[in-house]
Coordinates of C-alpha atoms in Angstrom, one line a residue:
Chain A
M200 CA 31.9 -57.4 7.9
A201 CA 34.4 -60.5 8.4
D202 CA 37.3 -58.2 8.9
T203 CA 35.7 -55.6 11.6
V204 CA 36.6 -57.0 14.9
V205 CA 39.3 -59.7 15.2
G206 CA 38.1 -62.6 17.6
A207 CA 34.6 -61.4 17.5
K208 CA 32.2 -63.8 19.0
P209 CA 29.7 -65.1 16.2
D210 CA 26.5 -63.4 16.3
T211 CA 24.2 -66.0 18.3
H212 CA 21.2 -63.7 18.5
A213 CA 18.9 -64.9 15.8
A214 CA 15.3 -64.4 15.4
G215 CA 13.2 -65.9 17.7
E216 CA 15.7 -66.1 20.6
D217 CA 15.1 -64.3 23.9
P218 CA 16.4 -60.5 23.8
N219 CA 20.1 -60.0 24.6
R220 CA 21.5 -57.1 26.7
R221 CA 22.0 -55.1 23.8
D222 CA 18.3 -55.5 22.3
F223 CA 17.0 -54.5 26.0
I224 CA 19.1 -51.2 25.6
H225 CA 17.8 -50.3 22.4
I226 CA 14.3 -51.3 23.5
A227 CA 14.7 -49.2 26.5
A228 CA 16.1 -46.3 24.5
T229 CA 13.2 -46.3 22.0
V230 CA 10.6 -46.5 24.8
A231 CA 12.4 -43.8 26.9
A232 CA 12.5 -41.3 23.6
A233 CA 8.9 -42.5 22.6
G234 CA 7.7 -41.6 25.9
A235 CA 9.3 -38.4 26.2
V236 CA 7.9 -37.4 22.7
G237 CA 4.7 -38.7 23.5
S238 CA 4.2 -36.6 26.7
L239 CA 5.6 -33.6 25.1
A240 CA 2.8 -34.0 22.1
W241 CA 0.0 -33.3 24.6
P242 CA 0.9 -30.0 25.6
F243 CA 1.3 -29.2 21.9
I244 CA -2.2 -30.3 21.1
D245 CA -3.9 -28.8 24.1
Q246 CA -2.4 -25.5 23.3
M247 CA -5.2 -25.3 20.7
N248 CA -8.1 -25.8 23.0
P249 CA -10.2 -22.5 24.3
S250 CA -7.5 -20.3 26.5
G251 CA -8.3 -19.3 30.0
D252 CA -9.5 -15.8 29.0
T253 CA -11.7 -17.3 26.4
L254 CA -13.2 -19.8 28.9
A255 CA -13.5 -16.6 31.6
L256 CA -15.9 -14.9 29.1
A257 CA -18.3 -17.6 29.3
S258 CA -20.9 -16.2 30.6
V259 CA -23.3 -12.8 29.7
E260 CA -26.3 -11.4 31.7
F261 CA -29.1 -9.9 29.8
D262 CA -32.1 -7.5 30.8
L263 CA -35.2 -8.8 29.3
S264 CA -37.3 -5.5 29.7
K265 CA -35.7 -4.3 26.6
V266 CA -37.4 -6.9 24.4
E267 CA -41.1 -6.5 23.3
P268 CA -43.4 -9.3 22.6
G269 CA -42.8 -10.4 19.0
Q270 CA -39.5 -9.4 19.3
Q271 CA -36.1 -10.9 18.9
V272 CA -32.7 -9.7 20.2
T273 CA -29.7 -11.4 19.1
I274 CA -26.6 -10.8 21.7
K275 CA -23.1 -12.3 20.9
W276 CA -22.2 -15.2 23.6
R277 CA -19.0 -17.0 23.5
G278 CA -18.6 -15.7 19.8
K279 CA -21.9 -17.4 18.7
P280 CA -25.1 -15.4 18.2
L281 CA -27.5 -16.0 21.0
F282 CA -31.2 -15.4 20.2
I283 CA -33.3 -14.1 22.7
R284 CA -37.1 -14.1 22.1
S285 CA -40.4 -12.8 23.3
R286 CA -43.1 -15.3 22.1
T287 CA -46.5 -14.2 21.2
G288 CA -49.7 -16.4 22.3
K289 CA -49.9 -17.6 18.4
E290 CA -46.3 -18.6 18.6
I291 CA -46.8 -20.5 21.7
A292 CA -49.8 -22.3 20.7
E293 CA -48.1 -23.3 17.4
A294 CA -44.9 -24.4 19.1
I295 CA -47.4 -26.7 21.8
K296 CA -49.2 -27.8 18.5
G297 CA -46.0 -29.1 17.0
D298 CA -45.3 -31.4 20.1
T299 CA -47.5 -34.0 18.3
A300 CA -45.9 -33.6 14.9
E301 CA -43.4 -36.3 14.0
L302 CA -40.2 -34.6 15.1
R303 CA -36.8 -35.5 13.9
D304 CA -35.2 -34.4 17.3
P305 CA -38.3 -34.9 19.4
Q306 CA -38.6 -32.5 22.3
A307 CA -41.8 -30.8 23.8
D308 CA -42.2 -27.2 23.7
E309 CA -42.1 -27.1 27.3
E310 CA -38.7 -28.5 27.9
R311 CA -37.3 -25.7 25.6
H312 CA -38.2 -23.0 28.3
K313 CA -37.7 -22.5 31.8
P314 CA -41.1 -23.4 33.5
G315 CA -43.9 -20.7 33.5
K316 CA -41.8 -18.8 31.2
A317 CA -43.3 -19.9 28.0
E318 CA -42.8 -16.4 26.5
W319 CA -38.8 -16.4 26.6
L320 CA -37.3 -18.4 24.4
V321 CA -33.3 -18.7 24.6
L322 CA -31.5 -20.6 21.9
V323 CA -28.1 -20.5 20.4
G324 CA -28.5 -19.0 16.9
T325 CA -26.5 -21.1 15.0
C326 CA -28.3 -24.2 12.5
T327 CA -27.1 -27.3 13.9
H328 CA -26.0 -28.5 10.3
L329 CA -23.1 -26.1 9.7
G330 CA -23.0 -23.3 12.0
C331 CA -25.1 -20.5 9.5
V332 CA -27.4 -18.0 11.6
P333 CA -30.8 -18.7 10.6
T334 CA -33.6 -15.7 10.2
F335 CA -36.5 -15.4 12.0
G336 CA -39.7 -15.3 9.9
G337 CA -38.9 -17.7 6.9
G338 CA -39.3 -21.1 6.2
D339 CA -42.4 -23.4 6.4
Y340 CA -43.1 -23.6 10.1
G341 CA -43.2 -19.7 11.0
G342 CA -40.0 -20.2 13.0
W343 CA -36.5 -20.0 11.7
F344 CA -34.8 -20.6 8.1
C345 CA -31.3 -21.1 7.6
P346 CA -30.2 -19.5 4.1
C347 CA -27.0 -21.8 3.9
H348 CA -28.6 -25.1 2.9
G349 CA -32.4 -24.6 3.7
S350 CA -33.2 -25.8 7.2
H351 CA -36.6 -24.9 8.6
Y352 CA -37.1 -24.7 12.4
D353 CA -40.5 -24.1 14.2
T354 CA -41.4 -21.0 16.6
S355 CA -39.9 -23.6 19.4
G356 CA -36.4 -23.7 17.5
R357 CA -37.3 -27.7 16.9
I358 CA -35.8 -28.7 13.3
R359 CA -38.7 -29.8 11.1
K360 CA -37.2 -30.0 7.4
G361 CA -33.6 -29.5 6.0
P362 CA -30.6 -31.3 6.4
A363 CA -29.8 -30.0 10.1
P364 CA -30.0 -32.9 12.4
K365 CA -31.0 -31.2 15.9
N366 CA -33.0 -28.6 17.1
L367 CA -31.6 -25.3 18.0
A368 CA -29.5 -25.6 21.1
V369 CA -30.9 -24.2 24.5
P370 CA -27.8 -23.0 26.4
E371 CA -27.8 -23.3 30.3
Y372 CA -29.2 -20.4 31.7
T373 CA -31.0 -19.2 34.9
F374 CA -33.5 -16.4 35.5
L375 CA -32.0 -14.0 38.1
S376 CA -34.9 -12.2 38.4
D377 CA -38.2 -11.6 36.0
T378 CA -36.5 -9.4 33.9
K379 CA -32.9 -10.7 34.3
V380 CA -31.1 -14.0 33.0
K381 CA -27.5 -15.3 33.1
V382 CA -26.5 -17.5 30.1
G383 CA -23.6 -19.8 30.8
Chain B
M63 CA 18.6 -38.8 -9.4
S64 CA 18.1 -42.2 -11.6
G65 CA 21.3 -43.8 -11.3
H66 CA 24.0 -42.9 -14.0
S67 CA 25.1 -39.3 -14.7
N68 CA 26.9 -37.9 -17.7
Y69 CA 27.7 -34.5 -15.9
E70 CA 31.3 -33.5 -16.1
P71 CA 32.3 -30.9 -13.9
K72 CA 34.5 -28.5 -16.3
T73 CA 35.7 -25.7 -13.9
G74 CA 37.9 -26.0 -11.0
F75 CA 35.3 -24.9 -8.9
E76 CA 32.8 -27.4 -10.1
K77 CA 35.2 -30.1 -9.6
W78 CA 35.7 -29.1 -5.9
L79 CA 32.4 -28.8 -5.1
D80 CA 31.4 -32.0 -6.9
V81 CA 33.3 -34.3 -4.1
R82 CA 32.1 -32.3 -1.4
L83 CA 28.2 -31.3 -2.7
P84 CA 26.8 -32.7 -5.9
I85 CA 24.5 -30.1 -6.0
V86 CA 25.4 -29.1 -9.6
R87 CA 25.5 -32.6 -10.7
L88 CA 22.1 -33.0 -9.1
A89 CA 20.5 -30.2 -11.1
Y90 CA 22.4 -31.1 -14.2
D91 CA 20.8 -34.8 -14.3
S92 CA 17.4 -33.4 -13.2
V93 CA 16.9 -30.6 -15.6
V94 CA 19.4 -30.4 -18.2
D95 CA 20.2 -34.0 -19.3
F96 CA 17.4 -35.9 -17.9
P97 CA 16.2 -38.4 -20.6
T98 CA 12.6 -37.3 -21.3
P99 CA 10.1 -39.3 -23.6
K100 CA 10.2 -37.2 -26.9
N101 CA 6.4 -37.4 -27.5
L102 CA 5.2 -35.5 -24.7
N103 CA 2.2 -32.8 -25.7
Y104 CA 1.0 -29.9 -24.0
W105 CA -1.1 -31.6 -21.4
Y106 CA 2.4 -32.4 -20.0
T107 CA 3.6 -28.7 -19.4
F108 CA 1.4 -28.4 -16.3
G109 CA 4.0 -29.7 -14.0
G110 CA 6.3 -26.8 -14.9
I111 CA 3.3 -24.4 -14.8
L112 CA 2.3 -25.6 -11.1
A113 CA 5.8 -24.9 -10.1
V114 CA 5.7 -21.4 -11.5
C115 CA 2.6 -21.1 -9.5
L116 CA 3.9 -22.4 -6.1
G117 CA 6.5 -20.0 -6.7
I118 CA 4.4 -16.9 -7.2
Q119 CA 2.3 -17.8 -4.1
L120 CA 5.3 -18.0 -2.0
V121 CA 6.8 -14.8 -3.0
T122 CA 3.7 -12.9 -3.1
G123 CA 2.5 -14.4 0.1
I124 CA 5.7 -13.6 2.1
V125 CA 5.2 -9.9 1.0
L126 CA 1.5 -9.9 2.0
A127 CA 2.3 -11.3 5.6
M128 CA 5.0 -8.2 6.2
H129 CA 1.9 -5.9 6.1
Y130 CA -1.1 -8.0 7.1
V131 CA -2.3 -8.3 10.7
P132 CA -3.7 -11.6 11.9
H133 CA -6.1 -9.9 14.5
V134 CA -10.1 -10.2 14.1
D135 CA -10.1 -6.0 14.9
Y136 CA -7.4 -5.5 12.1
A137 CA -7.4 -8.2 9.6
F138 CA -9.9 -6.9 7.2
A139 CA -8.6 -3.1 7.5
S140 CA -5.1 -4.5 6.9
V141 CA -6.1 -6.0 3.8
E142 CA -7.5 -3.0 2.7
G143 CA -4.2 -0.9 3.8
I144 CA -2.5 -3.4 1.4
M145 CA -5.1 -2.5 -1.5
R146 CA -4.9 1.2 -0.9
D147 CA -1.9 2.5 1.2
V148 CA 0.8 -0.3 0.5
N149 CA 3.0 0.5 -2.5
Y150 CA 2.0 -1.8 -5.4
G151 CA -0.1 -3.9 -2.7
W152 CA -3.2 -4.2 -4.9
L153 CA -0.9 -5.9 -7.6
I154 CA 0.7 -8.2 -5.2
R155 CA -2.7 -8.9 -3.3
Y156 CA -4.6 -9.8 -6.6
M157 CA -1.5 -11.8 -7.7
H158 CA -1.8 -13.9 -4.8
A159 CA -5.8 -14.1 -4.7
N160 CA -6.1 -15.0 -8.2
G161 CA -2.7 -17.0 -8.4
A162 CA -4.7 -19.5 -5.8
S163 CA -7.1 -20.0 -8.4
M164 CA -4.5 -20.2 -11.5
F165 CA -2.9 -23.0 -9.1
F166 CA -6.1 -24.8 -9.1
I167 CA -6.9 -24.7 -12.8
A168 CA -3.5 -26.0 -13.4
V169 CA -3.7 -28.7 -10.8
Y170 CA -7.3 -29.9 -12.2
I171 CA -5.8 -30.2 -15.6
H172 CA -2.6 -31.9 -14.1
M173 CA -4.8 -34.3 -12.9
F174 CA -7.1 -34.8 -15.4
R175 CA -4.0 -35.3 -17.9
G176 CA -2.6 -38.0 -15.1
L177 CA -6.0 -39.8 -15.2
Y178 CA -6.4 -39.7 -18.9
Y179 CA -2.8 -41.1 -19.6
G180 CA -2.9 -43.9 -16.9
S181 CA -0.1 -41.8 -15.2
Y182 CA -1.0 -43.4 -11.6
K183 CA -0.3 -47.1 -12.9
A184 CA 2.6 -48.9 -11.6
P185 CA 5.3 -48.2 -11.1
R186 CA 4.2 -44.3 -10.8
E187 CA 2.0 -45.2 -7.7
V188 CA 4.0 -43.5 -5.0
L189 CA 4.2 -40.6 -7.6
W190 CA 0.4 -40.4 -7.7
I191 CA -0.3 -40.5 -3.9
L192 CA 2.5 -37.8 -3.4
G193 CA 0.5 -35.9 -5.8
C194 CA -2.5 -36.4 -3.9
V195 CA -1.0 -35.2 -1.0
I196 CA 0.5 -31.9 -2.2
Y197 CA -3.8 -31.7 -3.7
L198 CA -4.8 -32.0 -0.1
L199 CA -2.2 -29.6 1.4
M200 CA -3.3 -27.1 -1.3
M201 CA -6.8 -27.3 -0.3
A202 CA -6.1 -26.7 3.2
T203 CA -3.8 -23.9 2.6
A204 CA -6.2 -22.2 0.0
F205 CA -9.1 -22.5 2.7
M206 CA -6.8 -21.2 5.4
G207 CA -6.0 -18.2 3.3
Y208 CA -9.6 -17.5 2.1
V209 CA -10.3 -16.9 5.9
L210 CA -7.5 -14.2 6.5
P211 CA -9.2 -11.2 5.0
W212 CA -12.2 -11.7 7.8
G213 CA -14.7 -10.7 5.1
Q214 CA -18.3 -12.1 5.6
M215 CA -17.2 -14.9 3.2
S216 CA -14.2 -15.4 5.0
F217 CA -15.7 -15.9 8.3
H218 CA -19.0 -17.9 7.4
G219 CA -17.1 -20.2 5.1
A220 CA -14.7 -21.0 8.1
V221 CA -17.9 -21.4 10.1
V222 CA -19.4 -23.8 7.7
I223 CA -15.7 -26.0 6.9
T224 CA -15.0 -26.4 10.7
N225 CA -18.5 -27.3 11.4
L226 CA -18.1 -30.2 9.0
F227 CA -16.1 -31.8 11.5
G228 CA -18.8 -31.6 14.4
A229 CA -20.3 -34.4 12.3
L230 CA -18.2 -36.8 13.5
P231 CA -19.6 -38.9 16.2
I232 CA -18.1 -38.7 19.7
V233 CA -15.3 -36.6 19.0
G234 CA -17.0 -34.0 16.6
E235 CA -17.9 -31.5 19.2
S236 CA -14.2 -31.2 21.3
L237 CA -12.6 -31.5 17.8
T238 CA -14.3 -28.2 16.5
T239 CA -13.6 -26.5 19.7
W240 CA -10.2 -27.5 19.5
L241 CA -9.9 -26.3 15.8
W242 CA -11.4 -22.9 16.7
G243 CA -9.8 -22.4 20.1
G244 CA -13.1 -21.3 21.6
F245 CA -16.4 -21.5 21.2
A246 CA -17.0 -20.5 17.9
V247 CA -14.5 -19.3 15.0
D248 CA -13.0 -16.2 16.7
N249 CA -9.4 -14.5 17.0
P250 CA -7.8 -17.6 18.1
T251 CA -9.0 -19.2 15.1
L252 CA -7.7 -16.6 12.6
N253 CA -4.4 -16.5 14.4
R254 CA -3.7 -20.2 13.9
F255 CA -5.2 -20.2 10.3
F256 CA -2.5 -17.6 9.6
S257 CA 0.5 -19.4 11.2
L258 CA -0.7 -22.7 9.3
H259 CA -1.3 -20.9 5.8
Y260 CA 2.4 -19.6 6.2
L261 CA 3.6 -23.0 7.1
L262 CA 1.8 -25.3 4.5
P263 CA 3.1 -23.9 1.2
F264 CA 6.6 -24.7 2.4
M265 CA 5.3 -28.3 3.1
I266 CA 4.0 -28.3 -0.1
A267 CA 7.2 -27.4 -1.5
G268 CA 8.6 -30.2 0.3
V269 CA 6.4 -32.6 -0.9
V270 CA 7.1 -31.3 -4.4
G271 CA 10.6 -32.3 -4.2
L272 CA 9.5 -35.7 -3.2
H273 CA 7.3 -35.7 -6.1
I274 CA 9.7 -35.0 -8.7
W275 CA 12.0 -37.6 -7.0
A276 CA 9.2 -40.3 -7.4
L277 CA 8.9 -38.8 -10.9
H278 CA 12.6 -39.3 -11.9
V279 CA 13.1 -42.7 -10.8
P280 CA 10.5 -44.5 -13.4
G281 CA 10.9 -41.4 -15.7
N282 CA 7.8 -39.7 -17.3
N283 CA 5.0 -41.7 -18.6
N284 CA 3.8 -40.0 -22.1
P285 CA 0.4 -40.1 -24.4
T286 CA 1.1 -43.7 -25.6
G287 CA 1.5 -44.9 -22.1
V288 CA 4.1 -47.4 -23.6
N289 CA 7.3 -47.4 -21.6
V290 CA 10.7 -45.8 -22.9
K291 CA 12.6 -48.9 -24.5
S292 CA 15.5 -47.2 -26.0
K293 CA 17.6 -44.1 -26.2
E294 CA 15.7 -43.2 -29.5
D295 CA 12.5 -43.0 -27.4
T296 CA 13.9 -40.1 -25.3
V297 CA 15.2 -36.5 -26.0
P298 CA 17.1 -34.5 -23.1
F299 CA 14.9 -32.5 -20.8
H300 CA 17.1 -29.4 -22.0
P301 CA 16.5 -27.5 -24.5
Y302 CA 13.5 -29.9 -25.6
Y303 CA 11.3 -29.6 -22.5
T304 CA 12.7 -26.2 -21.1
V305 CA 11.6 -24.5 -24.2
K306 CA 8.5 -26.4 -24.4
D307 CA 7.4 -25.9 -20.6
G308 CA 8.8 -22.1 -21.0
F309 CA 6.5 -21.4 -23.8
A310 CA 3.4 -23.1 -22.0
I311 CA 4.2 -20.9 -18.8
S312 CA 4.2 -17.8 -20.9
V313 CA 0.8 -18.7 -22.4
F314 CA -0.7 -19.3 -18.9
L315 CA 0.9 -16.2 -17.4
I316 CA -0.8 -14.2 -20.2
L317 CA -4.3 -15.8 -18.8
F318 CA -3.0 -15.1 -15.2
A319 CA -2.2 -11.4 -16.2
T320 CA -5.5 -10.9 -17.9
F321 CA -7.3 -11.7 -14.5
V322 CA -4.9 -9.9 -12.3
F323 CA -5.0 -6.7 -14.5
F324 CA -8.5 -6.8 -16.3
N325 CA -10.7 -8.6 -14.0
P326 CA -9.1 -9.0 -10.4
N327 CA -12.4 -10.1 -8.6
A328 CA -14.1 -12.2 -11.4
L329 CA -13.4 -15.1 -9.5
G330 CA -14.0 -13.9 -5.7
H331 CA -17.4 -13.1 -4.0
A332 CA -18.6 -9.4 -3.7
D333 CA -19.7 -10.2 0.0
N334 CA -16.0 -10.7 1.3
Y335 CA -15.6 -7.3 1.0
I336 CA -17.8 -6.8 3.9
P337 CA -16.2 -7.1 7.1
A338 CA -17.0 -10.3 9.2
N339 CA -20.3 -10.4 10.9
P340 CA -20.8 -13.2 13.2
L341 CA -24.3 -12.4 13.8
V342 CA -25.2 -12.3 9.8
T343 CA -24.9 -14.9 7.6
P344 CA -24.8 -14.0 4.0
A345 CA -28.0 -15.2 2.1
H346 CA -26.0 -17.2 -0.4
I347 CA -23.0 -18.8 0.9
V348 CA -20.6 -20.3 -1.6
P349 CA -17.0 -21.4 -1.4
E350 CA -14.3 -20.6 -3.9
W351 CA -15.1 -22.2 -7.3
Y352 CA -12.4 -25.0 -7.1
F353 CA -14.2 -26.2 -4.1
L354 CA -17.6 -26.4 -5.8
P355 CA -17.4 -30.0 -6.8
F356 CA -16.7 -31.3 -3.4
Y357 CA -19.4 -28.4 -2.0
A358 CA -21.9 -30.2 -4.2
I359 CA -21.2 -33.8 -3.3
L360 CA -21.5 -32.5 0.6
R361 CA -25.1 -31.0 -0.3
A362 CA -26.3 -33.7 -2.3
V363 CA -26.5 -35.9 0.8
P364 CA -29.7 -35.3 3.0
D365 CA -27.8 -36.8 6.2
K366 CA -24.9 -34.5 7.9
L367 CA -22.6 -37.2 8.6
M368 CA -23.1 -39.1 5.4
G369 CA -22.6 -35.8 3.4
V370 CA -19.3 -35.2 5.1
L371 CA -18.2 -38.5 5.1
L372 CA -18.8 -38.7 0.9
M373 CA -17.2 -35.3 0.4
F374 CA -13.7 -36.4 2.3
G375 CA -14.3 -40.3 0.7
A376 CA -14.3 -38.3 -3.1
I377 CA -10.7 -37.3 -2.0
A378 CA -9.3 -40.6 -0.5
T379 CA -10.8 -42.4 -3.4
L380 CA -8.1 -40.8 -5.3
F381 CA -5.5 -42.5 -3.1
V382 CA -6.5 -45.9 -4.0
L383 CA -6.9 -45.4 -7.5
P384 CA -3.8 -47.0 -8.6
W385 CA -5.2 -50.6 -7.2
L386 CA -8.9 -49.8 -8.4
D387 CA -7.9 -49.6 -12.4
T388 CA -7.4 -53.2 -13.2
S389 CA -6.3 -52.3 -17.0
K390 CA -3.0 -53.3 -18.2
V391 CA -3.3 -50.6 -20.8
R392 CA -2.1 -47.2 -19.6
S393 CA -2.9 -44.7 -22.1
M394 CA -6.6 -44.1 -22.7
R395 CA -5.6 -43.4 -26.3
Y396 CA -6.0 -47.2 -26.8
R397 CA -8.9 -47.8 -24.2
P398 CA -11.8 -46.3 -26.4
T399 CA -14.5 -47.7 -23.9
A400 CA -12.7 -46.1 -21.1
K401 CA -12.1 -42.8 -23.1
L402 CA -15.6 -42.3 -23.2
Y403 CA -16.5 -43.1 -19.6
F404 CA -13.7 -40.7 -18.7
L405 CA -15.2 -37.9 -20.7
I406 CA -18.6 -38.4 -18.8
F407 CA -16.4 -38.3 -15.6
V408 CA -14.9 -34.9 -16.6
L409 CA -18.4 -33.7 -17.3
A410 CA -19.6 -35.4 -14.0
C411 CA -17.0 -33.2 -12.4
L412 CA -17.9 -29.9 -14.1
V413 CA -21.6 -30.4 -13.3
L414 CA -20.6 -31.0 -9.8
G415 CA -18.9 -27.8 -9.9
Y416 CA -21.9 -25.8 -11.6
C417 CA -24.5 -27.4 -9.1
G418 CA -22.2 -26.2 -6.1
G419 CA -22.6 -22.6 -7.0
Q420 CA -26.3 -23.1 -7.3
L421 CA -29.0 -22.8 -4.6
P422 CA -29.8 -26.5 -4.1
D423 CA -33.4 -26.2 -4.4
N424 CA -33.6 -24.2 -7.2
H425 CA -34.8 -25.8 -10.6
V426 CA -32.3 -27.1 -13.3
I427 CA -35.1 -26.5 -15.9
P428 CA -36.8 -23.2 -15.0
G429 CA -40.6 -23.6 -13.9
L430 CA -40.9 -27.2 -14.4
S431 CA -42.0 -28.7 -11.1
T432 CA -41.8 -32.5 -11.0
F433 CA -42.4 -34.8 -8.0
K434 CA -40.5 -34.7 -4.6
L435 CA -38.0 -37.9 -3.7
I436 CA -35.9 -37.9 -0.7
D437 CA -36.4 -34.4 0.3
A438 CA -36.0 -32.5 -2.7
D439 CA -37.8 -32.0 -6.2
L440 CA -36.3 -34.2 -9.0
N441 CA -35.9 -31.4 -11.1
S442 CA -33.6 -29.5 -8.6
F443 CA -29.7 -28.9 -8.2
V444 CA -29.9 -31.2 -5.6
W445 CA -30.7 -34.1 -7.7
L446 CA -28.4 -33.3 -10.5
S447 CA -25.9 -33.0 -7.8
R448 CA -26.9 -36.7 -6.7
I449 CA -26.7 -38.2 -10.1
A450 CA -23.0 -36.7 -11.0
T451 CA -22.0 -37.6 -7.6
L452 CA -23.0 -41.2 -8.3
Y453 CA -21.3 -41.3 -11.4
Y454 CA -18.3 -39.5 -9.7
F455 CA -18.1 -42.5 -7.4
S456 CA -19.0 -45.3 -9.6
Y457 CA -16.4 -44.4 -12.4
F458 CA -13.3 -45.1 -9.6
L459 CA -15.4 -48.0 -7.8
I460 CA -17.5 -49.8 -10.4
L461 CA -16.3 -48.6 -13.9
L462 CA -12.3 -48.5 -13.6
P463 CA -12.3 -52.0 -11.9
I464 CA -14.8 -53.7 -14.5
L465 CA -13.6 -52.0 -17.6
G466 CA -10.0 -53.2 -17.2
L467 CA -11.3 -56.8 -17.2
T468 CA -13.8 -56.4 -19.8
E469 CA -13.1 -54.0 -22.5
T470 CA -10.9 -54.9 -25.7
P471 CA -7.9 -52.3 -26.0
L472 CA -6.6 -50.9 -29.2
P473 CA -3.3 -52.3 -30.2
Q474 CA -0.5 -50.4 -28.7
P475 CA 2.7 -49.4 -30.5
E476 CA 5.9 -51.0 -30.0
S477 CA 7.8 -48.1 -29.0
I478 CA 7.2 -44.5 -28.5
S479 CA 9.2 -44.2 -31.9
E480 CA 7.3 -46.7 -33.7
P481 CA 4.1 -44.6 -34.6
V482 CA 6.0 -41.6 -35.6
L483 CA 8.7 -43.4 -37.6
S484 CA 6.3 -46.1 -39.4
H485 CA 4.1 -42.8 -40.6
P486 CA 4.3 -42.4 -44.4
A487 CA 4.1 -39.1 -44.3
S488 CA 6.9 -38.3 -41.7
T489 CA 9.3 -37.6 -44.4
P490 CA 12.7 -37.0 -42.9
A491 CA 12.4 -39.3 -40.3
G492 CA 15.8 -38.5 -38.6
A493 CA 15.0 -34.8 -38.4
T494 CA 12.3 -34.8 -35.7
A495 CA 12.8 -38.2 -34.2
A496 CA 16.4 -38.4 -33.4
P497 CA 17.9 -35.6 -30.6
E498 CA 20.5 -33.3 -31.8
K499 CA 23.8 -34.2 -30.4
K500 CA 25.1 -31.1 -28.7
G501 CA 28.0 -30.1 -30.4

């Protein structure tokens, strides 16, 4: 190294001293490059989020007159099953009785349906454990049972037993008329 | 790769190339002249077997990608088209599907071998960690590959595994949406899984290069765990281990061919021949066999987040293993106590694998109901999984750290050659001990 540059000044820049002009160039260039790469990173991350056409399909309308009391219709909403259940009086009574039980995700039955529409239950049909589709009529509570890991839901779709942490989700929906709902 | 080289370029072209790109020298030093401990047994052939597995998966996979369509409407039909219409498509697909299982059989044996002979200990920690990285990449690749045929198991397997990330607090939901590219597993998910399934094997190949590099710096461990002391302890890789590995690969390929030609669906699941239906989950959903131990750990825990953390923790633990094992003795051949606990560990892994394939609430001993403890009957696969999970973690986090300090190891030989040469029965010692000089 001694023979590289004749008459070069000895390096006065040692550790602990203020950065000199060359350090400044190094730091500025590194920061600029890191900033450029960093700002480009977001588009490459965000491209994996739902695209415009996926978001555009986010709501669906459904005609309730097709569902008889005690029946459940499963439709597809946002790629997931959606349960539209016409509850019988017995089911509603059982759900109300469940309000006072010890619940993992406490919620009264009346918070899970629209006011005055106790017979209509609209639920996202994916188990809150790992997303399998529960079947109606199984389990210990007369509601849904998930075949994957054994979660039991009651007639209000509330989690009662098993590994799932939450009640079956109630999506955002409105009654457009007495026989028509819009979900999403 | 490890310093000195005995390569002498012979032809004019080799001499010309050697000063420009010494690639022949690299190959010569790593697979011909590489000094290898002379006592490696057949457990050490699985590295070579794994290289063959990766090669088979790459070649068959690239061919399958020429015929496969990564779209929810066509994926299942295109796979069936490969099976029925593409010339030899059935063979190539069965090789690829069974190849994944063969790959995992080999990698598990390779890992257990490393655990038994202490191949993760200094100075091979980086070698071990790179191996763990390869294993993680393999699991990601295998999972995404299983989704591509878009059958019922593909779809609902993808749903369950991606939902695992939803267990994470705060970011969980946006993370799963991001993984899906929608509000459920759907076409964007399939598309990106195909892209990544094609990419990851090449990343594996890259890390395998690093893995071999990290192997060739300290050199191979060996069944005694004793360092190579002199040239007498080694033989050149070729022909001694090219032949030994070659023989093992041939035997392994017989097993491979048995599955491909005589029972190609034995390791798969019949439900995956039903096209994916997002509205109906199969009654009994199980992952591929090589994920069953981790699936059992996941189900052993009654809390969703804890289950997910323990499952990932089971793999994360492997990464820090070199610093958990406190014993100075590498090979368990000289650690009688640790050897016993190791065998129980292998058993615990097999038990976890078995439990992962059973319905959690089923009885282990049929017809016997005991009492309920933490949400499950004591005589159930959940409880068997819990016990095995407890042992899995105890082995790494309690037993290995403590055993290294408390156990009395057996005396280790002075060198690799010593136990062979000092043995009275080994009559013509020179015949087996000294490598033949080429000539």
